[in-house]
Amino acid sequence: MSDGNSTSAAAGGADQGAASSGERAWTVLELLRWTTDYFRRAGIDSARLDAEVLLAHALDTERLRLYVDYEKPILAAERDRYRALVQRRATERVPVSQLLGEREFWSLTFRVTGDVLTPRPETETLVEAALGKVGAMAQGALRDGDPIRVLDLGTGSGAIALSLAFELPHAEITATDLSEPALQIATENADQLHKRERIRLLAGDLFEPVASERFDVVVSNPPYVARDLMASLPPELSHEPEMALFAGADGLDVIRRLVAEAGDHLSPGGWLLIELSPEQMEVVMQELLKAGFVELERHFDLAKLPRVVGARWPVV
Ligand SMILES: C[S@@+](CC[C@H](N)C(=O)[O-])C[C@H]1O[C@@H](n2cnc3c(N)ncnc32)[C@H](O)[C@@H]1O
């Protein structure tokens, strides 16, 4: 077995595991152990999980299947596929989602590339909050039979808008993004999930593509990372679009504009829901009050962190 000190040996180098060379091939378990150790030494926290996910992908099988197949020998072609993935993960720190080209969100599979933010689990808090507001509106007198209008601002892969399209069969859903390449991915996801006719996808800066329109619920997971933090962030983030992550020195440039402009695009009694970084919650609440919003709410993610702020545009 290689000592794994060089990347050329990664995941069974040229002299290892080649069934055709007459040497004993590596087994699933041996490869997983080797790669986990290699990833740990490369500074990857989720070393074992990443090794399993990538090996399952290279073998075109389910991750759980690996546990049944621990003693199965790996073929040379499979090992070559795996080695390429392992090297990109360890040396370039490409996120697993981009190596696989997909990520699950709201139990749906989304295509992801370097043109979009990989949807994060905490963003499901935003989807839940939006569903709560739409549910309350549908039961109340607010809509009077008209379809509820939802806007997802900065849609990226389309994760939020498409999840809402599945949950809200009668809502009118619009999704916008400043990035044309991101909108292309959102369109592909809408096609793949058979929801293309359910969402209107528009390009432009914040509310500019919907300048004269009003919505009952505006949701946004905008860029909110402080640019000052750039140097201290995990290397994986360098593979995601800067436009999706950073928003000025304190991370609030886009959120401030969003809060200031949202009142012109909300129906009376409509809701604005914004994902943010927990330490930004108090200052954003102050901005919302200043802009004239009422009924401010915090929504907590699975880690019990305040992750989404909700605020209502006054009825009168
Ligand atoms: C944090 S990502 C969120 C992507 C997706 N909604 C999600 O939750 O996974 C922010 C998105 O906002 C877009 N964006 C950044 N600035 C924008 C602006 N001024 N107007 C519209 N979209 C913007 C980015 O291109 C990116 O797709």
PDB file of N, CA, C and O in Angstrom, residues 213-250:
ATOM      1  N   GLU A 213     -43.910  46.295 -10.583  1.00  0.00           N
ATOM      2  CA  GLU A 213     -44.753  45.215 -10.041  1.00  0.00           C
ATOM      3  C   GLU A 213     -44.702  45.151  -8.521  1.00  0.00           C
ATOM      4  O   GLU A 213     -43.746  45.601  -7.903  1.00  0.00           O
ATOM      5  N   ARG A 214     -45.770  44.566  -7.966  1.00  0.00           N
ATOM      6  CA  ARG A 214     -45.818  44.320  -6.522  1.00  0.00           C
ATOM      7  C   ARG A 214     -46.039  42.832  -6.260  1.00  0.00           C
ATOM      8  O   ARG A 214     -46.681  42.150  -7.071  1.00  0.00           O
ATOM      9  N   PHE A 215     -45.533  42.364  -5.126  1.00  0.00           N
ATOM     10  CA  PHE A 215     -45.608  40.935  -4.770  1.00  0.00           C
ATOM     11  C   PHE A 215     -46.143  40.798  -3.353  1.00  0.00           C
ATOM     12  O   PHE A 215     -45.994  41.696  -2.526  1.00  0.00           O
ATOM     13  N   ASP A 216     -46.701  39.626  -3.083  1.00  0.00           N
ATOM     14  CA  ASP A 216     -47.210  39.367  -1.735  1.00  0.00           C
ATOM     15  C   ASP A 216     -46.087  38.903  -0.804  1.00  0.00           C
ATOM     16  O   ASP A 216     -46.113  39.171   0.389  1.00  0.00           O
ATOM     17  N   VAL A 217     -45.137  38.163  -1.381  1.00  0.00           N
ATOM     18  CA  VAL A 217     -43.978  37.714  -0.596  1.00  0.00           C
ATOM     19  C   VAL A 217     -42.722  37.912  -1.449  1.00  0.00           C
ATOM     20  O   VAL A 217     -42.673  37.460  -2.600  1.00  0.00           O
ATOM     21  N   VAL A 218     -41.746  38.609  -0.876  1.00  0.00           N
ATOM     22  CA  VAL A 218     -40.434  38.730  -1.527  1.00  0.00           C
ATOM     23  C   VAL A 218     -39.435  37.979  -0.653  1.00  0.00           C
ATOM     24  O   VAL A 218     -39.290  38.281   0.538  1.00  0.00           O
ATOM     25  N   VAL A 219     -38.785  36.958  -1.235  1.00  0.00           N
ATOM     26  CA  VAL A 219     -37.751  36.220  -0.496  1.00  0.00           C
ATOM     27  C   VAL A 219     -36.412  36.485  -1.159  1.00  0.00           C
ATOM     28  O   VAL A 219     -36.331  36.647  -2.375  1.00  0.00           O
ATOM     29  N   SER A 220     -35.366  36.521  -0.338  1.00  0.00           N
ATOM     30  CA  SER A 220     -34.046  36.675  -0.927  1.00  0.00           C
ATOM     31  C   SER A 220     -32.980  36.081  -0.011  1.00  0.00           C
ATOM     32  O   SER A 220     -32.995  36.299   1.195  1.00  0.00           O
ATOM     33  N   ASN A 221     -32.086  35.320  -0.641  1.00  0.00           N
ATOM     34  CA  ASN A 221     -30.835  34.932   0.009  1.00  0.00           C
ATOM     35  C   ASN A 221     -29.759  35.699  -0.746  1.00  0.00           C
ATOM     36  O   ASN A 221     -29.164  35.185  -1.687  1.00  0.00           O
ATOM     37  N   PRO A 222     -29.525  36.940  -0.375  1.00  0.00           N
ATOM     38  CA  PRO A 222     -28.605  37.777  -1.148  1.00  0.00           C
ATOM     39  C   PRO A 222     -27.159  37.495  -0.750  1.00  0.00           C
ATOM     40  O   PRO A 222     -26.915  36.788   0.238  1.00  0.00           O
ATOM     41  N   PRO A 223     -26.196  38.038  -1.491  1.00  0.00           N
ATOM     42  CA  PRO A 223     -24.816  37.934  -0.998  1.00  0.00           C
ATOM     43  C   PRO A 223     -24.723  38.710   0.318  1.00  0.00           C
ATOM     44  O   PRO A 223     -25.237  39.825   0.395  1.00  0.00           O
ATOM     45  N   TYR A 224     -24.112  38.105   1.356  1.00  0.00           N
ATOM     46  CA  TYR A 224     -24.026  38.830   2.627  1.00  0.00           C
ATOM     47  C   TYR A 224     -22.712  38.611   3.376  1.00  0.00           C
ATOM     48  O   TYR A 224     -22.613  38.864   4.569  1.00  0.00           O
ATOM     49  N   VAL A 225     -21.695  38.131   2.689  1.00  0.00           N
ATOM     50  CA  VAL A 225     -20.397  37.936   3.355  1.00  0.00           C
ATOM     51  C   VAL A 225     -19.592  39.237   3.265  1.00  0.00           C
ATOM     52  O   VAL A 225     -19.556  39.879   2.210  1.00  0.00           O
ATOM     53  N   ALA A 226     -18.984  39.605   4.390  1.00  0.00           N
ATOM     54  CA  ALA A 226     -18.146  40.810   4.421  1.00  0.00           C
ATOM     55  C   ALA A 226     -16.872  40.581   3.610  1.00  0.00           C
ATOM     56  O   ALA A 226     -16.199  39.559   3.797  1.00  0.00           O
ATOM     57  N   ARG A 227     -16.565  41.525   2.719  1.00  0.00           N
ATOM     58  CA  ARG A 227     -15.385  41.366   1.871  1.00  0.00           C
ATOM     59  C   ARG A 227     -14.108  41.251   2.715  1.00  0.00           C
ATOM     60  O   ARG A 227     -13.164  40.559   2.346  1.00  0.00           O
ATOM     61  N   ASP A 228     -14.126  41.885   3.887  1.00  0.00           N
ATOM     62  CA  ASP A 228     -12.949  41.837   4.770  1.00  0.00           C
ATOM     63  C   ASP A 228     -12.628  40.408   5.222  1.00  0.00           C
ATOM     64  O   ASP A 228     -11.517  40.114   5.641  1.00  0.00           O
ATOM     65  N   LEU A 229     -13.618  39.538   5.152  1.00  0.00           N
ATOM     66  CA  LEU A 229     -13.413  38.152   5.617  1.00  0.00           C
ATOM     67  C   LEU A 229     -12.806  37.258   4.536  1.00  0.00           C
ATOM     68  O   LEU A 229     -12.458  36.110   4.791  1.00  0.00           O
ATOM     69  N   MET A 230     -12.705  37.801   3.326  1.00  0.00           N
ATOM     70  CA  MET A 230     -12.334  36.990   2.154  1.00  0.00           C
ATOM     71  C   MET A 230     -11.116  36.098   2.418  1.00  0.00           C
ATOM     72  O   MET A 230     -11.138  34.894   2.138  1.00  0.00           O
ATOM     73  N   ALA A 231     -10.054  36.693   2.985  1.00  0.00           N
ATOM     74  CA  ALA A 231      -8.801  35.961   3.144  1.00  0.00           C
ATOM     75  C   ALA A 231      -8.922  34.817   4.150  1.00  0.00           C
ATOM     76  O   ALA A 231      -8.152  33.860   4.090  1.00  0.00           O
ATOM     77  N   SER A 232      -9.898  34.910   5.061  1.00  0.00           N
ATOM     78  CA  SER A 232      -9.989  33.888   6.118  1.00  0.00           C
ATOM     79  C   SER A 232     -11.015  32.799   5.818  1.00  0.00           C
ATOM     80  O   SER A 232     -11.268  31.936   6.657  1.00  0.00           O
ATOM     81  N   LEU A 233     -11.594  32.838   4.628  1.00  0.00           N
ATOM     82  CA  LEU A 233     -12.658  31.870   4.322  1.00  0.00           C
ATOM     83  C   LEU A 233     -12.083  30.540   3.827  1.00  0.00           C
ATOM     84  O   LEU A 233     -10.966  30.498   3.312  1.00  0.00           O
ATOM     85  N   PRO A 234     -12.847  29.441   3.980  1.00  0.00           N
ATOM     86  CA  PRO A 234     -12.373  28.146   3.476  1.00  0.00           C
ATOM     87  C   PRO A 234     -12.085  28.231   1.979  1.00  0.00           C
ATOM     88  O   PRO A 234     -12.820  28.904   1.245  1.00  0.00           O
ATOM     89  N   PRO A 235     -11.029  27.534   1.509  1.00  0.00           N
ATOM     90  CA  PRO A 235     -10.658  27.628   0.086  1.00  0.00           C
ATOM     91  C   PRO A 235     -11.771  27.205  -0.857  1.00  0.00           C
ATOM     92  O   PRO A 235     -11.816  27.652  -2.002  1.00  0.00           O
ATOM     93  N   GLU A 236     -12.695  26.365  -0.395  1.00  0.00           N
ATOM     94  CA  GLU A 236     -13.794  25.917  -1.262  1.00  0.00           C
ATOM     95  C   GLU A 236     -14.603  27.106  -1.794  1.00  0.00           C
ATOM     96  O   GLU A 236     -15.128  27.069  -2.906  1.00  0.00           O
ATOM     97  N   LEU A 237     -14.719  28.175  -0.991  1.00  0.00           N
ATOM     98  CA  LEU A 237     -15.555  29.305  -1.415  1.00  0.00           C
ATOM     99  C   LEU A 237     -14.989  30.018  -2.639  1.00  0.00           C
ATOM    100  O   LEU A 237     -15.723  30.695  -3.355  1.00  0.00           O
ATOM    101  N   SER A 238     -13.686  29.856  -2.889  1.00  0.00           N
ATOM    102  CA  SER A 238     -13.104  30.530  -4.057  1.00  0.00           C
ATOM    103  C   SER A 238     -13.645  29.930  -5.356  1.00  0.00           C
ATOM    104  O   SER A 238     -13.442  30.495  -6.429  1.00  0.00           O
ATOM    105  N   HIS A 239     -14.313  28.792  -5.281  1.00  0.00           N
ATOM    106  CA  HIS A 239     -14.889  28.179  -6.482  1.00  0.00           C
ATOM    107  C   HIS A 239     -16.322  28.629  -6.722  1.00  0.00           C
ATOM    108  O   HIS A 239     -16.954  28.202  -7.691  1.00  0.00           O
ATOM    109  N   GLU A 240     -16.867  29.443  -5.826  1.00  0.00           N
ATOM    110  CA  GLU A 240     -18.236  29.944  -6.014  1.00  0.00           C
ATOM    111  C   GLU A 240     -18.158  31.398  -6.480  1.00  0.00           C
ATOM    112  O   GLU A 240     -17.179  32.099  -6.201  1.00  0.00           O
ATOM    113  N   PRO A 241     -19.184  31.897  -7.165  1.00  0.00           N
ATOM    114  CA  PRO A 241     -19.088  33.242  -7.742  1.00  0.00           C
ATOM    115  C   PRO A 241     -18.988  34.322  -6.658  1.00  0.00           C
ATOM    116  O   PRO A 241     -19.769  34.302  -5.702  1.00  0.00           O
ATOM    117  N   GLU A 242     -18.063  35.239  -6.828  1.00  0.00           N
ATOM    118  CA  GLU A 242     -17.928  36.339  -5.849  1.00  0.00           C
ATOM    119  C   GLU A 242     -19.238  37.098  -5.708  1.00  0.00           C
ATOM    120  O   GLU A 242     -19.606  37.537  -4.629  1.00  0.00           O
ATOM    121  N   MET A 243     -19.926  37.259  -6.841  1.00  0.00           N
ATOM    122  CA  MET A 243     -21.182  38.022  -6.832  1.00  0.00           C
ATOM    123  C   MET A 243     -22.241  37.366  -5.947  1.00  0.00           C
ATOM    124  O   MET A 243     -23.170  38.009  -5.468  1.00  0.00           O
ATOM    125  N   ALA A 244     -22.112  36.070  -5.736  1.00  0.00           N
ATOM    126  CA  ALA A 244     -23.082  35.347  -4.906  1.00  0.00           C
ATOM    127  C   ALA A 244     -22.735  35.438  -3.423  1.00  0.00           C
ATOM    128  O   ALA A 244     -23.577  35.159  -2.571  1.00  0.00           O
ATOM    129  N   LEU A 245     -21.498  35.828  -3.135  1.00  0.00           N
ATOM    130  CA  LEU A 245     -21.038  35.771  -1.740  1.00  0.00           C
ATOM    131  C   LEU A 245     -20.874  37.146  -1.099  1.00  0.00           C
ATOM    132  O   LEU A 245     -21.363  37.391   0.006  1.00  0.00           O
ATOM    133  N   PHE A 246     -20.171  38.034  -1.781  1.00  0.00           N
ATOM    134  CA  PHE A 246     -19.682  39.242  -1.116  1.00  0.00           C
ATOM    135  C   PHE A 246     -20.561  40.462  -1.391  1.00  0.00           C
ATOM    136  O   PHE A 246     -21.088  40.632  -2.491  1.00  0.00           O
ATOM    137  N   ALA A 247     -20.673  41.293  -0.344  1.00  0.00           N
ATOM    138  CA  ALA A 247     -21.493  42.508  -0.480  1.00  0.00           C
ATOM    139  C   ALA A 247     -20.889  43.623   0.374  1.00  0.00           C
ATOM    140  O   ALA A 247     -21.412  43.962   1.442  1.00  0.00           O
ATOM    141  N   GLY A 248     -19.774  44.130  -0.076  1.00  0.00           N
ATOM    142  CA  GLY A 248     -19.171  45.286   0.583  1.00  0.00           C
ATOM    143  C   GLY A 248     -18.417  44.935   1.860  1.00  0.00           C
ATOM    144  O   GLY A 248     -18.343  43.775   2.261  1.00  0.00           O
ATOM    145  N   ALA A 249     -17.890  45.962   2.513  1.00  0.00           N
ATOM    146  CA  ALA A 249     -16.988  45.775   3.656  1.00  0.00           C
ATOM    147  C   ALA A 249     -17.657  45.009   4.785  1.00  0.00           C
ATOM    148  O   ALA A 249     -17.044  44.136   5.402  1.00  0.00           O
ATOM    149  N   ASP A 250     -18.938  45.297   5.076  1.00  0.00           N
ATOM    150  CA  ASP A 250     -19.609  44.607   6.190  1.00  0.00           C
ATOM    151  C   ASP A 250     -20.621  43.566   5.709  1.00  0.00           C
ATOM    152  O   ASP A 250     -21.348  42.986   6.523  1.00  0.00           O
TER     153      ASP A 250
END
